[in-house]
Amino acid sequence: MSGAALLEVEGLSRNFGGLQVASDISLTLRAGDRCALIGPNGAGKTTFVNLVTGVIPPSAGTIRLAGRDVTGLPAAERVRLGLIRSFQVARLFRSMTVREHLELAVLQRDRRTFRLFASVARVAGLAGEVAELLDAMGLGAVASTAVGSLPYGQQRLLEIALAVAMKPKVLILDEPAAGVPHAESQRILDAIDRLPTDLAVLMIEHDMDLVFRFASSIVVLAQGRLLCSGTAAEIAADPQVREVYLGSRADAR
Amino acid sequence: METMFGIAVDGVAYGMILFIISVGLSVTLGLMRVVNLAHGAFAMVGGYIASYAAQGAGLPYAAALPVAVVLTVLATLPLERLLYRRIYGSANELAQVLLTIGLTFVIVAGINYLFGPTLKRIPLPELLTGTVQIGSKAIPAHRAFVIVAGGLTLLALWWLLERTDFGIRLRAAVDDPAMAAALGIRTERLYLATFALGSGLAALGGVLGAELLPLEPYYAIRYIVLFLAVVAVGGAGSIFGSAAAALALGIVDTAGKYLIPSFGEFFFYAALILILFRWPYGFFKGRTA
Amino acid sequence: MTMAGRTASRTGVAGAHPPPAARRDLGWIGIPLVAVAGLAAFWLLPDDLALLTRIAASALFVLSLDLVLGYGGIATLGQAAMYGTGAYAAGIAAVNWISDPFALLAVGGLAGGLIALVTGALILHAHGLTLLMLTIAVGQIVQEIANKARDWTGGSDGLSGIDPAPVLGLFRFDLYGRTAFLFALAVLVVALMVARRIVRSPFGLACRGVKEDPLRVSALGGSPKSYLVALYAVAGVFAGVAGALTAVTSGIVGLDSAGFPWSAEALVMLVLGGTGRLYGAVIGTAVFMGIHHILASSDPFHWMGFIGLFLIGIVLFLPGGIASGAGRLSALLSALARPGRDGGRA
Ligand SMILES: Nc1ncnc2c1ncn2[C@@H]1O[C@H](COP(=O)(O)OP(=O)(O)OP(=O)(O)O)[C@@H](O)[C@H]1O
Ligand SMILES: [Mg+2]
């Protein structure tokens, strides 16, 4: 069932001043894994993503990608090795169109961005692939719209499309459905379903509906610590999780 | 030996002028994060007012100097309200460059309209035209005066920033503007006062330095690069940094003029690149103010 | 939540404007327009060919600045370093070794590109004020070297005696400056086409990404700094060619070709025409130098006052330059022309 280890995180820790936002987190994702990371607001989920992807340096711990230690590598280098994330808050180029975003992502992935005299419109195979990506996310109608004037829900879909376009080995989605109208969130699941089965996906999500539909395993993070992990059924039944996670969610609302 | 001494005196005097003008730029840059390319124009305005006060209105030098400083401050304060306030903050650097270049052009044109394109002098009082004897050496009185004035400016600024209420609030606002505002420091008035301080220093330097940086309409454009370089090396907002950088530039440049072959400015700018490469916020940043 | 409000209002905006990509596709028209306008000026103003030649060469220089600023977001006050280097390289080559005009342009472009590559790699880690200062410093150093290397550059007297061979071996640089202008215009038009190609290439797309959000580009696996350095070098080639073009057509190179005022002036011209549009550089330069020529013949300072007020006005009221003003006006007009449709959509 489970393949080779793609992402191995060991003893990852980080503090902001006095605040311990990640303490001794260890986690392994194998080829084919569909794992959900859940936890109350402020648990340190996004921080964990930032640590793993190299946006902020950890104070302790190691990160291995397909067996290779990437702890000291810059973010862009990890991306080139196939570790891709989406942002919790859509982070896009406001004046560029939807199509241009996907073109840039695909060109960047294939390292064809240093072509100075080729026209983007004529790069072999690009238009077709971009059209497929647009279709998959239902963004075809707004392909030529500048992202700055796009409804937020569609910006979120583009954010996911960008991550998918990168053909990741390990894909980390930080609350992909946040801000997406409920009817559209199925598109995101569909897109994930269409991904090659041999890559590993870690999804951070608050919407438990989505979590249970997506995940084969669930990891619970609270106050920067791994609380427990298990199959969806185990987690759903775990009284400790209900207590900590659902309890504090109820407070937050 | 004599030339070395001459270089030292001239270099330090020149450096002091650069310091007085540049530190004004440094203070506004440090607090308001505005690249004021019109700072040289403010210095020029001060110089022209003094020149007019002395030659046109017949005021003595001792009166023309403060009049020029005060009038320059009064003339530039409305600019803070009308123009500068809109472009504060480091996110605006292109707008800052354009607006202050525009302002510089307008001032250059205005000065030329009022005073013509010829060189203007500020006649020195007799006291400053002779020499003063220090031990066995005689140095020009004007140079000595400029050096003393620069030293006093340095002390006064140090006192103002380290010992007064204004200075405490200013440093608080530089360190953390949001926190300062939360503590009830009225940043608007602080900005206005700092802007006044900046243009007052520019005017002071413009008047004192008229012998070394001659007054003509292109003054504003000709020397601004020097002032900026001093600030970049000294670090925005650092008084002692500005002083050290200005003296270094003054001496290097003066030595270059005396000694052939001279690569003075070349070395200064090469040093500037190396320094900014290594210390992007200036060599002296963080030591004071 | 606020999200809903944002969504609704943005849909409205999206409906009102044509998508920018569709608008940009008409951009190629600018290039033949430049050629036609240049030829028209050639017929109409035969006595001002020296000025027109200077405008064409300067427009190429401003175009190089647009590549850097408009497509890479690098605010620089030192673009003249590349222009001056190109001008001196071509000038020195012309005086000593080469006389073919195209070879001289190549020498200038190479020199400008090299100096940009080296200094860009050194300084482009910086941002904002620090970067601004570093670009100024590079310009000062180039100028200072040119000043000190008198034997080669003529120092403050300038470098003269540049006498290029006929273009393609056929067209002599005549006394009236006809060949010079047509040569400069042709170079400008070709440069515009090349620049347009570059900004629409994968590389240009990546640079626009860096301009907007460098961190997002690195999240896509790109290295923002290497894009910026490459762009700076490419623009350096353009600036170097512009310098060489000035040297070839005017026969002299002066110290001010590398000076801070020339960099600042280029910025002014670019902003006047609008950044990030390529032909904005041509419009801005033509307007700036044209009006300069008219006003400065009475009094250069009137001109400065006028342009100064204009700059202040642009910053306060029109942050995108003349071209954006025109763009906004036409958007406004087209929105007014079909109120019914917009109302229906909102
Ligand atoms: N750069 C930072 N400096 C200081 N504290 C930070 C920083 N980034 C995050 N934090 C703090 O770390 C904690 C964890 O934040 P994080 O964004 O990782 O939570 P999260 O689990 O993603 O929450 P949410 O579900 O709301 O997205 C929070 O208390 C946050 O305030
Ligand atoms: Mg989060």
mmCIF file of N, CA, C and O in Angstrom, chain B residues 29 35 37 83 86-87 93-95 97-99 101-103 105-106 108-109 112 117 217-218 221 224-225 228-229 232 262-266 269-270 272-273 276-277 280-281, chain C residues 69 75 77 121-123 125 127-130 132-134 136-138 140-141 144-145 148 260-261 264 267-268 271 275 288 299-302 304-305 307-309 311-312 315-316:
data_model
loop_
_atom_site.group_PDB
_atom_site.id
_atom_site.type_symbol
_atom_site.label_atom_id
_atom_site.label_comp_id
_atom_site.label_asym_id
_atom_site.label_seq_id
_atom_site.Cartn_x
_atom_site.Cartn_y
_atom_site.Cartn_z
ATOM 1 N N LEU B 29 15.695 61.110 6.039
ATOM 2 C CA LEU B 29 15.651 59.777 5.447
ATOM 3 C C LEU B 29 15.447 58.720 6.521
ATOM 4 O O LEU B 29 14.659 57.787 6.368
ATOM 5 N N VAL B 35 13.630 59.718 0.141
ATOM 6 C CA VAL B 35 14.859 60.078 -0.561
ATOM 7 C C VAL B 35 14.665 61.470 -1.122
ATOM 8 O O VAL B 35 14.084 61.643 -2.185
ATOM 9 N N LEU B 37 15.737 64.175 -3.031
ATOM 10 C CA LEU B 37 16.729 64.668 -3.984
ATOM 11 C C LEU B 37 16.714 66.190 -4.069
ATOM 12 O O LEU B 37 17.602 66.782 -4.667
ATOM 13 N N LEU B 83 3.393 68.252 -0.312
ATOM 14 C CA LEU B 83 3.979 67.258 -1.215
ATOM 15 C C LEU B 83 4.550 66.057 -0.480
ATOM 16 O O LEU B 83 4.148 64.916 -0.704
ATOM 17 N N ARG B 86 2.750 62.981 1.224
ATOM 18 C CA ARG B 86 2.104 61.940 0.421
ATOM 19 C C ARG B 86 3.042 60.815 0.019
ATOM 20 O O ARG B 86 2.589 59.774 -0.444
ATOM 21 N N ILE B 87 4.335 61.069 0.120
ATOM 22 C CA ILE B 87 5.262 60.063 -0.422
ATOM 23 C C ILE B 87 6.171 59.476 0.647
ATOM 24 O O ILE B 87 7.172 58.842 0.335
ATOM 25 N N GLU B 93 9.703 54.639 -3.396
ATOM 26 C CA GLU B 93 10.945 55.310 -3.765
ATOM 27 C C GLU B 93 10.902 55.932 -5.154
ATOM 28 O O GLU B 93 11.459 56.996 -5.367
ATOM 29 N N LEU B 94 10.193 55.298 -6.079
ATOM 30 C CA LEU B 94 10.148 55.883 -7.426
ATOM 31 C C LEU B 94 9.391 57.215 -7.411
ATOM 32 O O LEU B 94 9.840 58.206 -7.989
ATOM 33 N N ALA B 95 8.256 57.234 -6.719
ATOM 34 C CA ALA B 95 7.504 58.484 -6.609
ATOM 35 C C ALA B 95 8.351 59.551 -5.919
ATOM 36 O O ALA B 95 8.337 60.722 -6.304
ATOM 37 N N VAL B 97 11.640 59.810 -5.896
ATOM 38 C CA VAL B 97 12.669 60.278 -6.820
ATOM 39 C C VAL B 97 12.073 61.271 -7.810
ATOM 40 O O VAL B 97 12.608 62.359 -8.020
ATOM 41 N N LEU B 98 10.930 60.928 -8.385
ATOM 42 C CA LEU B 98 10.337 61.786 -9.406
ATOM 43 C C LEU B 98 9.879 63.111 -8.826
ATOM 44 O O LEU B 98 10.155 64.178 -9.374
ATOM 45 N N LEU B 99 9.173 63.026 -7.712
ATOM 46 C CA LEU B 99 8.638 64.250 -7.133
ATOM 47 C C LEU B 99 9.753 65.187 -6.702
ATOM 48 O O LEU B 99 9.707 66.392 -6.949
ATOM 49 N N ILE B 101 12.884 65.203 -7.788
ATOM 50 C CA ILE B 101 13.586 65.733 -8.971
ATOM 51 C C ILE B 101 12.775 66.888 -9.552
ATOM 52 O O ILE B 101 13.311 67.945 -9.885
ATOM 53 N N GLY B 102 11.453 66.681 -9.641
ATOM 54 C CA GLY B 102 10.591 67.739 -10.162
ATOM 55 C C GLY B 102 10.726 69.010 -9.343
ATOM 56 O O GLY B 102 10.890 70.111 -9.884
ATOM 57 N N LEU B 103 10.693 68.835 -8.027
ATOM 58 C CA LEU B 103 10.811 69.988 -7.141
ATOM 59 C C LEU B 103 12.165 70.677 -7.339
ATOM 60 O O LEU B 103 12.252 71.910 -7.380
ATOM 61 N N PHE B 105 13.971 70.757 -10.049
ATOM 62 C CA PHE B 105 13.924 71.515 -11.304
ATOM 63 C C PHE B 105 13.197 72.839 -11.106
ATOM 64 O O PHE B 105 13.643 73.886 -11.576
ATOM 65 N N VAL B 106 12.072 72.778 -10.405
ATOM 66 C CA VAL B 106 11.295 74.002 -10.198
ATOM 67 C C VAL B 106 12.118 75.022 -9.412
ATOM 68 O O VAL B 106 12.144 76.216 -9.748
ATOM 69 N N VAL B 108 15.419 75.181 -9.183
ATOM 70 C CA VAL B 108 16.514 75.664 -10.033
ATOM 71 C C VAL B 108 16.002 76.758 -10.976
ATOM 72 O O VAL B 108 16.612 77.829 -11.112
ATOM 73 N N ALA B 109 14.842 76.474 -11.594
ATOM 74 C CA ALA B 109 14.280 77.465 -12.517
ATOM 75 C C ALA B 109 13.924 78.753 -11.783
ATOM 76 O O ALA B 109 14.190 79.857 -12.273
ATOM 77 N N ASN B 112 16.975 80.763 -10.836
ATOM 78 C CA ASN B 112 17.526 81.425 -12.006
ATOM 79 C C ASN B 112 16.675 82.625 -12.414
ATOM 80 O O ASN B 112 17.181 83.675 -12.785
ATOM 81 N N PRO B 117 21.707 83.461 -13.877
ATOM 82 C CA PRO B 117 22.556 82.274 -13.922
ATOM 83 C C PRO B 117 23.970 82.491 -13.392
ATOM 84 O O PRO B 117 24.740 81.536 -13.315
ATOM 85 N N PRO B 217 22.739 78.275 -10.158
ATOM 86 C CA PRO B 217 21.468 77.533 -10.179
ATOM 87 C C PRO B 217 21.620 76.022 -10.275
ATOM 88 O O PRO B 217 20.754 75.292 -9.786
ATOM 89 N N TYR B 218 22.699 75.525 -10.894
ATOM 90 C CA TYR B 218 22.828 74.082 -11.032
ATOM 91 C C TYR B 218 23.405 73.402 -9.788
ATOM 92 O O TYR B 218 23.574 72.187 -9.760
ATOM 93 N N ILE B 221 21.642 70.342 -8.499
ATOM 94 C CA ILE B 221 21.797 69.061 -9.188
ATOM 95 C C ILE B 221 23.229 68.571 -9.063
ATOM 96 O O ILE B 221 23.486 67.379 -8.923
ATOM 97 N N ILE B 224 24.052 67.013 -5.262
ATOM 98 C CA ILE B 224 23.170 66.104 -4.529
ATOM 99 C C ILE B 224 23.761 64.692 -4.454
ATOM 100 O O ILE B 224 23.592 63.973 -3.468
ATOM 101 N N VAL B 225 24.500 64.301 -5.493
ATOM 102 C CA VAL B 225 25.104 62.969 -5.481
ATOM 103 C C VAL B 225 26.077 62.829 -4.308
ATOM 104 O O VAL B 225 26.125 61.797 -3.639
ATOM 105 N N LEU B 228 24.069 62.436 -1.099
ATOM 106 C CA LEU B 228 23.491 61.085 -1.036
ATOM 107 C C LEU B 228 24.554 60.048 -0.695
ATOM 108 O O LEU B 228 24.319 59.121 0.092
ATOM 109 N N ALA B 229 25.720 60.211 -1.281
ATOM 110 C CA ALA B 229 26.784 59.242 -1.026
ATOM 111 C C ALA B 229 27.167 59.256 0.450
ATOM 112 O O ALA B 229 27.361 58.201 1.063
ATOM 113 N N ALA B 232 24.518 57.436 2.329
ATOM 114 C CA ALA B 232 24.519 55.992 2.087
ATOM 115 C C ALA B 232 25.638 55.314 2.858
ATOM 116 O O ALA B 232 25.454 54.232 3.428
ATOM 117 N N SER B 262 45.206 61.720 -9.445
ATOM 118 C CA SER B 262 44.212 61.647 -8.380
ATOM 119 C C SER B 262 43.079 60.698 -8.749
ATOM 120 O O SER B 262 42.489 60.791 -9.812
ATOM 121 N N PHE B 263 42.836 59.804 -7.896
ATOM 122 C CA PHE B 263 41.705 58.904 -8.081
ATOM 123 C C PHE B 263 40.783 58.978 -6.881
ATOM 124 O O PHE B 263 40.131 58.019 -6.512
ATOM 125 N N GLY B 264 40.772 60.167 -6.242
ATOM 126 C CA GLY B 264 40.056 60.323 -4.982
ATOM 127 C C GLY B 264 38.609 59.889 -5.052
ATOM 128 O O GLY B 264 38.174 58.982 -4.347
ATOM 129 N N GLU B 265 37.861 60.517 -5.960
ATOM 130 C CA GLU B 265 36.435 60.217 -6.017
ATOM 131 C C GLU B 265 36.203 58.771 -6.410
ATOM 132 O O GLU B 265 35.314 58.105 -5.909
ATOM 133 N N PHE B 266 37.072 58.318 -7.306
ATOM 134 C CA PHE B 266 36.956 56.937 -7.742
ATOM 135 C C PHE B 266 37.028 55.999 -6.533
ATOM 136 O O PHE B 266 36.196 55.119 -6.357
ATOM 137 N N TYR B 269 33.866 56.198 -4.338
ATOM 138 C CA TYR B 269 32.690 55.469 -4.817
ATOM 139 C C TYR B 269 32.919 53.967 -4.838
ATOM 140 O O TYR B 269 32.001 53.183 -4.597
ATOM 141 N N ALA B 270 34.149 53.561 -5.102
ATOM 142 C CA ALA B 270 34.452 52.133 -5.008
ATOM 143 C C ALA B 270 34.244 51.664 -3.572
ATOM 144 O O ALA B 270 33.635 50.617 -3.323
ATOM 145 N N LEU B 272 32.307 53.027 -1.497
ATOM 146 C CA LEU B 272 30.864 53.070 -1.251
ATOM 147 C C LEU B 272 30.204 51.767 -1.692
ATOM 148 O O LEU B 272 29.390 51.187 -0.979
ATOM 149 N N ILE B 273 30.593 51.291 -2.861
ATOM 150 C CA ILE B 273 29.995 50.040 -3.345
ATOM 151 C C ILE B 273 30.369 48.887 -2.425
ATOM 152 O O ILE B 273 29.513 48.085 -2.025
ATOM 153 N N LEU B 276 28.431 49.278 0.851
ATOM 154 C CA LEU B 276 27.006 48.965 0.745
ATOM 155 C C LEU B 276 26.799 47.488 0.426
ATOM 156 O O LEU B 276 25.763 46.910 0.734
ATOM 157 N N PHE B 277 27.796 46.891 -0.206
ATOM 158 C CA PHE B 277 27.692 45.474 -0.490
ATOM 159 C C PHE B 277 27.727 44.683 0.816
ATOM 160 O O PHE B 277 26.967 43.749 1.033
ATOM 161 N N PRO B 280 24.482 46.857 3.888
ATOM 162 C CA PRO B 280 23.506 47.545 3.032
ATOM 163 C C PRO B 280 22.854 48.754 3.705
ATOM 164 O O PRO B 280 22.254 49.570 3.033
ATOM 165 N N TYR B 281 22.918 48.865 5.008
ATOM 166 C CA TYR B 281 22.264 50.005 5.663
ATOM 167 C C TYR B 281 23.276 51.036 6.110
ATOM 168 O O TYR B 281 23.002 51.863 6.967
ATOM 169 N N LEU C 69 13.161 49.029 -15.459
ATOM 170 C CA LEU C 69 12.201 49.536 -14.485
ATOM 171 C C LEU C 69 10.789 49.035 -14.760
ATOM 172 O O LEU C 69 10.099 48.560 -13.855
ATOM 173 N N ALA C 75 14.386 50.168 -9.664
ATOM 174 C CA ALA C 75 14.510 51.624 -9.704
ATOM 175 C C ALA C 75 15.990 51.966 -9.725
ATOM 176 O O ALA C 75 16.719 51.625 -8.806
ATOM 177 N N LEU C 77 19.138 54.917 -10.774
ATOM 178 C CA LEU C 77 19.589 56.246 -11.182
ATOM 179 C C LEU C 77 20.987 56.135 -11.774
ATOM 180 O O LEU C 77 21.775 57.064 -11.691
ATOM 181 N N ALA C 121 25.307 41.842 -11.033
ATOM 182 C CA ALA C 121 25.525 40.714 -10.139
ATOM 183 C C ALA C 121 25.999 41.191 -8.772
ATOM 184 O O ALA C 121 25.706 40.588 -7.737
ATOM 185 N N LEU C 122 26.706 42.328 -8.788
ATOM 186 C CA LEU C 122 27.256 42.853 -7.542
ATOM 187 C C LEU C 122 26.207 43.584 -6.707
ATOM 188 O O LEU C 122 26.213 43.509 -5.477
ATOM 189 N N ILE C 123 25.309 44.311 -7.353
ATOM 190 C CA ILE C 123 24.452 45.226 -6.587
ATOM 191 C C ILE C 123 22.989 44.806 -6.507
ATOM 192 O O ILE C 123 22.253 45.337 -5.681
ATOM 193 N N HIS C 125 21.380 42.519 -5.243
ATOM 194 C CA HIS C 125 20.827 41.910 -4.034
ATOM 195 C C HIS C 125 20.109 42.973 -3.206
ATOM 196 O O HIS C 125 19.332 42.660 -2.323
ATOM 197 N N HIS C 127 17.837 46.543 -2.314
ATOM 198 C CA HIS C 127 16.525 47.070 -2.692
ATOM 199 C C HIS C 127 16.455 48.548 -2.340
ATOM 200 O O HIS C 127 17.263 49.049 -1.568
ATOM 201 N N GLY C 128 15.456 49.181 -2.890
ATOM 202 C CA GLY C 128 15.075 50.522 -2.446
ATOM 203 C C GLY C 128 16.225 51.507 -2.475
ATOM 204 O O GLY C 128 16.983 51.580 -3.442
ATOM 205 N N LEU C 129 16.367 52.255 -1.397
ATOM 206 C CA LEU C 129 17.336 53.332 -1.343
ATOM 207 C C LEU C 129 18.751 52.816 -1.553
ATOM 208 O O LEU C 129 19.548 53.427 -2.259
ATOM 209 N N THR C 130 19.075 51.684 -0.931
ATOM 210 C CA THR C 130 20.427 51.157 -1.058
ATOM 211 C C THR C 130 20.743 50.883 -2.524
ATOM 212 O O THR C 130 21.807 51.247 -3.023
ATOM 213 N N LEU C 132 19.318 52.210 -5.106
ATOM 214 C CA LEU C 132 19.387 53.499 -5.776
ATOM 215 C C LEU C 132 20.790 54.092 -5.638
ATOM 216 O O LEU C 132 21.396 54.553 -6.610
ATOM 217 N N MET C 133 21.319 54.052 -4.416
ATOM 218 C CA MET C 133 22.652 54.598 -4.164
ATOM 219 C C MET C 133 23.714 53.812 -4.915
ATOM 220 O O MET C 133 24.668 54.371 -5.440
ATOM 221 N N LEU C 134 23.558 52.494 -4.923
ATOM 222 C CA LEU C 134 24.560 51.669 -5.606
ATOM 223 C C LEU C 134 24.576 51.962 -7.104
ATOM 224 O O LEU C 134 25.640 52.043 -7.711
ATOM 225 N N ILE C 136 23.753 54.772 -8.489
ATOM 226 C CA ILE C 136 24.398 56.076 -8.647
ATOM 227 C C ILE C 136 25.916 55.916 -8.564
ATOM 228 O O ILE C 136 26.666 56.461 -9.368
ATOM 229 N N ALA C 137 26.359 55.126 -7.576
ATOM 230 C CA ALA C 137 27.793 54.960 -7.369
ATOM 231 C C ALA C 137 28.455 54.332 -8.593
ATOM 232 O O ALA C 137 29.537 54.753 -9.002
ATOM 233 N N VAL C 138 27.796 53.342 -9.194
ATOM 234 C CA VAL C 138 28.365 52.718 -10.390
ATOM 235 C C VAL C 138 28.527 53.764 -11.488
ATOM 236 O O VAL C 138 29.574 53.853 -12.148
ATOM 237 N N GLN C 140 28.892 56.980 -11.127
ATOM 238 C CA GLN C 140 29.971 57.907 -10.775
ATOM 239 C C GLN C 140 31.335 57.298 -11.069
ATOM 240 O O GLN C 140 32.246 57.975 -11.522
ATOM 241 N N ILE C 141 31.451 55.994 -10.764
ATOM 242 C CA ILE C 141 32.745 55.339 -10.996
ATOM 243 C C ILE C 141 33.071 55.300 -12.479
ATOM 244 O O ILE C 141 34.186 55.620 -12.896
ATOM 245 N N GLU C 144 34.079 58.655 -13.492
ATOM 246 C CA GLU C 144 35.389 58.998 -12.946
ATOM 247 C C GLU C 144 36.508 58.296 -13.722
ATOM 248 O O GLU C 144 37.546 58.892 -14.015
ATOM 249 N N ILE C 145 36.285 57.044 -14.081
ATOM 250 C CA ILE C 145 37.292 56.330 -14.873
ATOM 251 C C ILE C 145 37.468 57.015 -16.229
ATOM 252 O O ILE C 145 38.588 57.254 -16.681
ATOM 253 N N LYS C 148 39.490 60.067 -15.814
ATOM 254 C CA LYS C 148 40.908 59.896 -15.496
ATOM 255 C C LYS C 148 41.692 59.255 -16.635
ATOM 256 O O LYS C 148 42.873 59.511 -16.794
ATOM 257 N N PHE C 260 25.187 61.264 -13.618
ATOM 258 C CA PHE C 260 23.941 61.141 -12.866
ATOM 259 C C PHE C 260 22.800 61.924 -13.513
ATOM 260 O O PHE C 260 21.686 61.401 -13.636
ATOM 261 N N PRO C 261 23.017 63.192 -13.955
ATOM 262 C CA PRO C 261 21.891 63.924 -14.543
ATOM 263 C C PRO C 261 21.282 63.210 -15.755
ATOM 264 O O PRO C 261 20.077 63.243 -15.938
ATOM 265 N N ALA C 264 19.063 60.491 -14.496
ATOM 266 C CA ALA C 264 17.842 61.051 -13.926
ATOM 267 C C ALA C 264 16.923 61.547 -15.034
ATOM 268 O O ALA C 264 15.701 61.351 -14.993
ATOM 269 N N LEU C 267 15.054 58.791 -16.607
ATOM 270 C CA LEU C 267 13.946 58.375 -15.758
ATOM 271 C C LEU C 267 12.754 59.311 -15.959
ATOM 272 O O LEU C 267 11.602 58.873 -16.071
ATOM 273 N N VAL C 268 13.050 60.590 -16.008
ATOM 274 C CA VAL C 268 11.985 61.568 -16.214
ATOM 275 C C VAL C 268 11.275 61.319 -17.548
ATOM 276 O O VAL C 268 10.048 61.281 -17.626
ATOM 277 N N VAL C 271 9.112 58.165 -17.381
ATOM 278 C CA VAL C 271 7.890 58.337 -16.606
ATOM 279 C C VAL C 271 6.901 59.220 -17.357
ATOM 280 O O VAL C 271 5.696 58.999 -17.318
ATOM 281 N N THR C 275 5.751 53.858 -17.981
ATOM 282 C CA THR C 275 6.643 52.706 -17.893
ATOM 283 C C THR C 275 5.925 51.435 -18.327
ATOM 284 O O THR C 275 4.701 51.364 -18.337
ATOM 285 N N PHE C 288 9.725 65.076 -24.375
ATOM 286 C CA PHE C 288 10.669 65.771 -23.495
ATOM 287 C C PHE C 288 11.680 66.574 -24.304
ATOM 288 O O PHE C 288 11.835 67.776 -24.130
ATOM 289 N N ASP C 299 14.919 80.048 -23.124
ATOM 290 C CA ASP C 299 15.608 80.060 -21.825
ATOM 291 C C ASP C 299 15.541 78.662 -21.223
ATOM 292 O O ASP C 299 14.455 78.157 -20.945
ATOM 293 N N PRO C 300 16.703 78.030 -21.045
ATOM 294 C CA PRO C 300 16.693 76.642 -20.557
ATOM 295 C C PRO C 300 15.989 76.495 -19.211
ATOM 296 O O PRO C 300 15.473 75.430 -18.890
ATOM 297 N N PHE C 301 15.948 77.551 -18.441
ATOM 298 C CA PHE C 301 15.384 77.408 -17.101
ATOM 299 C C PHE C 301 13.863 77.388 -17.115
ATOM 300 O O PHE C 301 13.240 76.759 -16.273
ATOM 301 N N HIS C 302 13.273 78.097 -18.077
ATOM 302 C CA HIS C 302 11.812 77.972 -18.216
ATOM 303 C C HIS C 302 11.447 76.509 -18.403
ATOM 304 O O HIS C 302 10.500 76.007 -17.833
ATOM 305 N N MET C 304 13.103 73.897 -17.430
ATOM 306 C CA MET C 304 13.238 73.110 -16.205
ATOM 307 C C MET C 304 12.041 73.307 -15.287
ATOM 308 O O MET C 304 11.526 72.363 -14.693
ATOM 309 N N GLY C 305 11.600 74.546 -15.177
ATOM 310 C CA GLY C 305 10.446 74.812 -14.323
ATOM 311 C C GLY C 305 9.215 74.082 -14.827
ATOM 312 O O GLY C 305 8.482 73.442 -14.066
ATOM 313 N N ILE C 307 9.084 71.347 -16.754
ATOM 314 C CA ILE C 307 9.172 69.894 -16.613
ATOM 315 C C ILE C 307 9.078 69.498 -15.127
ATOM 316 O O ILE C 307 8.503 68.469 -14.777
ATOM 317 N N GLY C 308 9.609 70.357 -14.278
ATOM 318 C CA GLY C 308 9.526 70.084 -12.832
ATOM 319 C C GLY C 308 8.082 70.052 -12.366
ATOM 320 O O GLY C 308 7.659 69.121 -11.677
ATOM 321 N N LEU C 309 7.329 71.071 -12.743
ATOM 322 C CA LEU C 309 5.914 71.100 -12.367
ATOM 323 C C LEU C 309 5.199 69.885 -12.935
ATOM 324 O O LEU C 309 4.356 69.266 -12.277
ATOM 325 N N LEU C 311 6.431 66.946 -13.567
ATOM 326 C CA LEU C 311 6.781 65.747 -12.787
ATOM 327 C C LEU C 311 5.989 65.688 -11.493
ATOM 328 O O LEU C 311 5.445 64.653 -11.099
ATOM 329 N N ILE C 312 5.949 66.821 -10.804
ATOM 330 C CA ILE C 312 5.201 66.858 -9.551
ATOM 331 C C ILE C 312 3.746 66.499 -9.820
ATOM 332 O O ILE C 312 3.136 65.691 -9.113
ATOM 333 N N VAL C 315 3.292 62.722 -10.371
ATOM 334 C CA VAL C 315 3.329 61.921 -9.152
ATOM 335 C C VAL C 315 2.030 62.097 -8.365
ATOM 336 O O VAL C 315 1.462 61.143 -7.842
ATOM 337 N N LEU C 316 1.544 63.342 -8.327
ATOM 338 C CA LEU C 316 0.367 63.583 -7.503
ATOM 339 C C LEU C 316 -0.919 63.101 -8.163
ATOM 340 O O LEU C 316 -1.815 62.606 -7.495
#
